[in-house]
Amino acid sequence: TIGAVGASGVIPGTQDPPPGPSDDDLGDTTSGNWFNPARSGEGCQLTREGDGVTFILTCYVYRDGDQVWMIGTGVLADGRIVSDNMVITEGADYGPGFDPDDVVRIPFGTVTIDFTDCNTGSVTMSPIVQGFESVLLPMQRIVPVDCGQGVPDPANAIRAGNWYDPDRSGEGFQLAVEGTDGLHVLTFYTYLNGQPAWLIATGTIEGNRIVFAEAVITSGTGFGSGFDPDEVVRTPFGTLTMEFQDCNNATMLIESSLPEFSDLNLNLTRIVQGSCG
């Protein structure tokens, strides 16, 4: 017979689990592009905006072979970002035919990112709109970083975030720094014949400009359990050149190789302004 056993303090041979990453550490290092390696062709982009607090999350997916993009905001708290205001949009056209009054914003639901560290985590999508199912996916950064080093590239991080032409509310660009060598990923979310369209490109900053020489637009697969990476069709789009006046103002030259997309020259501003110092 063993009687009652009591203990105070730490039991020899045991220890508390290691603490998770702090929100301060994560806030500096989580901006960038996230994907599931088994699902190449879709993903999410996360940027901390110019106020240092707001995060904008966009996810690039498909429905019945067509592109869909969604966007929302959130803040980092307890190792997670909850964007419960995600919307998908439709109704407008591309280029000269774009009218911001045509944009229809449809509540999508909630997308949550839970971070294991600055390079790994999971994304949960909880849609309220028809045609989409709930999704839980492990995700990782496309370009891993050293989680202990803070902002990967402070000089370029001040340009990261979401950009738009104030006369064209409802479309825009999201710019993220990847790694420490000046690499940037740009996504352009827009429309074609009333349907959402997005394209993605990479480029390296040189001086005050970034040339995204091989932008691609995709199509071909479905959402959630209907996604198949082998069905993704990548079509060359053309070149985008972003030139900065400062960290809050820039121009964007779009040179398309596809006849349905005309060339554009836009004046952009960062949606959330920040200090350029």
mmCIF file of N, CA and C in Angstrom, residues 69-71 87-95 97-107 164-172 189-197:
data_model
loop_
_atom_site.group_PDB
_atom_site.id
_atom_site.type_symbol
_atom_site.label_atom_id
_atom_site.label_comp_id
_atom_site.label_asym_id
_atom_site.label_seq_id
_atom_site.Cartn_x
_atom_site.Cartn_y
_atom_site.Cartn_z
ATOM 1 N N TRP A 69 -9.106 35.752 -54.876
ATOM 2 C CA TRP A 69 -8.240 36.267 -53.827
ATOM 3 C C TRP A 69 -9.096 36.875 -52.732
ATOM 4 N N MET A 70 -8.578 36.795 -51.512
ATOM 5 C CA MET A 70 -9.291 37.341 -50.361
ATOM 6 C C MET A 70 -8.321 38.187 -49.550
ATOM 7 N N ILE A 71 -8.858 39.169 -48.833
ATOM 8 C CA ILE A 71 -8.021 40.104 -48.103
ATOM 9 C C ILE A 71 -8.699 40.486 -46.798
ATOM 10 N N VAL A 87 -12.611 39.419 -46.989
ATOM 11 C CA VAL A 87 -13.589 39.598 -48.059
ATOM 12 C C VAL A 87 -13.004 39.084 -49.365
ATOM 13 N N ILE A 88 -13.872 38.607 -50.241
ATOM 14 C CA ILE A 88 -13.522 38.359 -51.634
ATOM 15 C C ILE A 88 -14.293 39.377 -52.464
ATOM 16 N N THR A 89 -13.749 39.723 -53.609
ATOM 17 C CA THR A 89 -14.370 40.778 -54.415
ATOM 18 C C THR A 89 -14.580 40.306 -55.849
ATOM 19 N N GLU A 90 -15.458 41.012 -56.526
ATOM 20 C CA GLU A 90 -15.759 40.738 -57.929
ATOM 21 C C GLU A 90 -16.437 41.961 -58.517
ATOM 22 N N GLY A 91 -16.753 41.893 -59.812
ATOM 23 C CA GLY A 91 -17.596 42.898 -60.432
ATOM 24 C C GLY A 91 -16.914 43.935 -61.286
ATOM 25 N N ALA A 92 -15.613 44.158 -61.086
ATOM 26 C CA ALA A 92 -14.922 45.214 -61.827
ATOM 27 C C ALA A 92 -14.195 44.626 -63.032
ATOM 28 N N ASP A 93 -13.568 45.499 -63.793
ATOM 29 C CA ASP A 93 -12.806 45.091 -64.960
ATOM 30 C C ASP A 93 -11.369 45.558 -64.809
ATOM 31 N N TYR A 94 -10.555 45.175 -65.750
ATOM 32 C CA TYR A 94 -9.130 45.492 -65.706
ATOM 33 C C TYR A 94 -8.842 46.812 -66.411
ATOM 34 N N GLY A 95 -7.764 47.468 -65.984
ATOM 35 C CA GLY A 95 -7.182 48.584 -66.716
ATOM 36 C C GLY A 95 -8.108 49.766 -66.896
ATOM 37 N N GLY A 97 -10.939 50.010 -68.052
ATOM 38 C CA GLY A 97 -12.331 49.703 -67.745
ATOM 39 C C GLY A 97 -12.635 49.582 -66.272
ATOM 40 N N PHE A 98 -11.619 49.737 -65.415
ATOM 41 C CA PHE A 98 -11.855 49.585 -63.978
ATOM 42 C C PHE A 98 -12.657 50.764 -63.435
ATOM 43 N N ASP A 99 -13.698 50.462 -62.667
ATOM 44 C CA ASP A 99 -14.496 51.470 -61.986
ATOM 45 C C ASP A 99 -14.657 51.006 -60.544
ATOM 46 N N PRO A 100 -14.161 51.781 -59.555
ATOM 47 C CA PRO A 100 -14.268 51.332 -58.161
ATOM 48 C C PRO A 100 -15.700 51.119 -57.703
ATOM 49 N N ASP A 101 -16.659 51.797 -58.349
ATOM 50 C CA ASP A 101 -18.061 51.606 -57.970
ATOM 51 C C ASP A 101 -18.593 50.250 -58.406
ATOM 52 N N ASP A 102 -17.860 49.568 -59.295
ATOM 53 C CA ASP A 102 -18.295 48.236 -59.739
ATOM 54 C C ASP A 102 -17.871 47.132 -58.774
ATOM 55 N N VAL A 103 -16.955 47.432 -57.871
ATOM 56 C CA VAL A 103 -16.402 46.401 -56.992
ATOM 57 C C VAL A 103 -17.450 45.953 -55.975
ATOM 58 N N VAL A 104 -17.702 44.657 -55.930
ATOM 59 C CA VAL A 104 -18.613 44.056 -54.962
ATOM 60 C C VAL A 104 -17.774 43.304 -53.930
ATOM 61 N N ARG A 105 -17.941 43.672 -52.669
ATOM 62 C CA ARG A 105 -17.182 43.049 -51.582
ATOM 63 C C ARG A 105 -18.078 42.043 -50.869
ATOM 64 N N ILE A 106 -17.638 40.788 -50.844
ATOM 65 C CA ILE A 106 -18.430 39.693 -50.284
ATOM 66 C C ILE A 106 -17.716 39.168 -49.041
ATOM 67 N N PRO A 107 -18.351 39.205 -47.859
ATOM 68 C CA PRO A 107 -17.705 38.642 -46.658
ATOM 69 C C PRO A 107 -17.369 37.168 -46.862
ATOM 70 N N TYR A 164 -1.840 50.969 -53.363
ATOM 71 C CA TYR A 164 -2.955 51.104 -54.313
ATOM 72 C C TYR A 164 -2.970 52.502 -54.903
ATOM 73 N N ASP A 165 -3.686 52.637 -56.003
ATOM 74 C CA ASP A 165 -3.975 53.927 -56.604
ATOM 75 C C ASP A 165 -5.266 54.428 -55.957
ATOM 76 N N PRO A 166 -5.238 55.572 -55.254
ATOM 77 C CA PRO A 166 -6.445 56.035 -54.553
ATOM 78 C C PRO A 166 -7.667 56.192 -55.449
ATOM 79 N N ASP A 167 -7.463 56.352 -56.742
ATOM 80 C CA ASP A 167 -8.593 56.449 -57.661
ATOM 81 C C ASP A 167 -9.129 55.085 -58.082
ATOM 82 N N ARG A 168 -8.472 54.021 -57.581
ATOM 83 C CA ARG A 168 -8.828 52.669 -58.021
ATOM 84 C C ARG A 168 -8.990 51.745 -56.810
ATOM 85 N N SER A 169 -9.737 52.212 -55.811
ATOM 86 C CA SER A 169 -9.973 51.406 -54.623
ATOM 87 C C SER A 169 -10.686 50.105 -54.996
ATOM 88 N N GLY A 170 -10.160 48.993 -54.498
ATOM 89 C CA GLY A 170 -10.730 47.686 -54.829
ATOM 90 C C GLY A 170 -9.766 46.789 -55.558
ATOM 91 N N GLU A 171 -8.620 47.343 -55.988
ATOM 92 C CA GLU A 171 -7.526 46.551 -56.524
ATOM 93 C C GLU A 171 -6.234 47.086 -55.912
ATOM 94 N N GLY A 172 -5.161 46.341 -56.011
ATOM 95 C CA GLY A 172 -3.920 46.832 -55.431
ATOM 96 C C GLY A 172 -2.786 45.839 -55.519
ATOM 97 N N TYR A 189 -3.513 42.161 -57.203
ATOM 98 C CA TYR A 189 -4.873 41.648 -57.193
ATOM 99 C C TYR A 189 -5.773 42.612 -57.953
ATOM 100 N N THR A 190 -6.445 42.079 -58.967
ATOM 101 C CA THR A 190 -7.210 42.895 -59.904
ATOM 102 C C THR A 190 -8.406 42.079 -60.412
ATOM 103 N N TYR A 191 -8.859 42.361 -61.623
ATOM 104 C CA TYR A 191 -10.064 41.733 -62.181
ATOM 105 C C TYR A 191 -9.908 41.542 -63.687
ATOM 106 N N LEU A 192 -10.768 40.708 -64.225
ATOM 107 C CA LEU A 192 -10.890 40.565 -65.669
ATOM 108 C C LEU A 192 -12.321 40.162 -65.968
ATOM 109 N N ASN A 193 -13.022 41.043 -66.685
ATOM 110 C CA ASN A 193 -14.417 40.783 -67.065
ATOM 111 C C ASN A 193 -15.301 40.467 -65.860
ATOM 112 N N GLY A 194 -15.090 41.209 -64.788
ATOM 113 C CA GLY A 194 -15.926 41.061 -63.611
ATOM 114 C C GLY A 194 -15.487 40.009 -62.622
ATOM 115 N N GLN A 195 -14.493 39.204 -62.983
ATOM 116 C CA GLN A 195 -14.029 38.134 -62.116
ATOM 117 C C GLN A 195 -12.681 38.488 -61.495
ATOM 118 N N PRO A 196 -12.427 38.036 -60.259
ATOM 119 C CA PRO A 196 -11.140 38.334 -59.626
ATOM 120 C C PRO A 196 -9.986 37.662 -60.359
ATOM 121 N N ALA A 197 -8.862 38.349 -60.390
ATOM 122 C CA ALA A 197 -7.649 37.812 -61.005
ATOM 123 C C ALA A 197 -6.460 38.263 -60.170
#
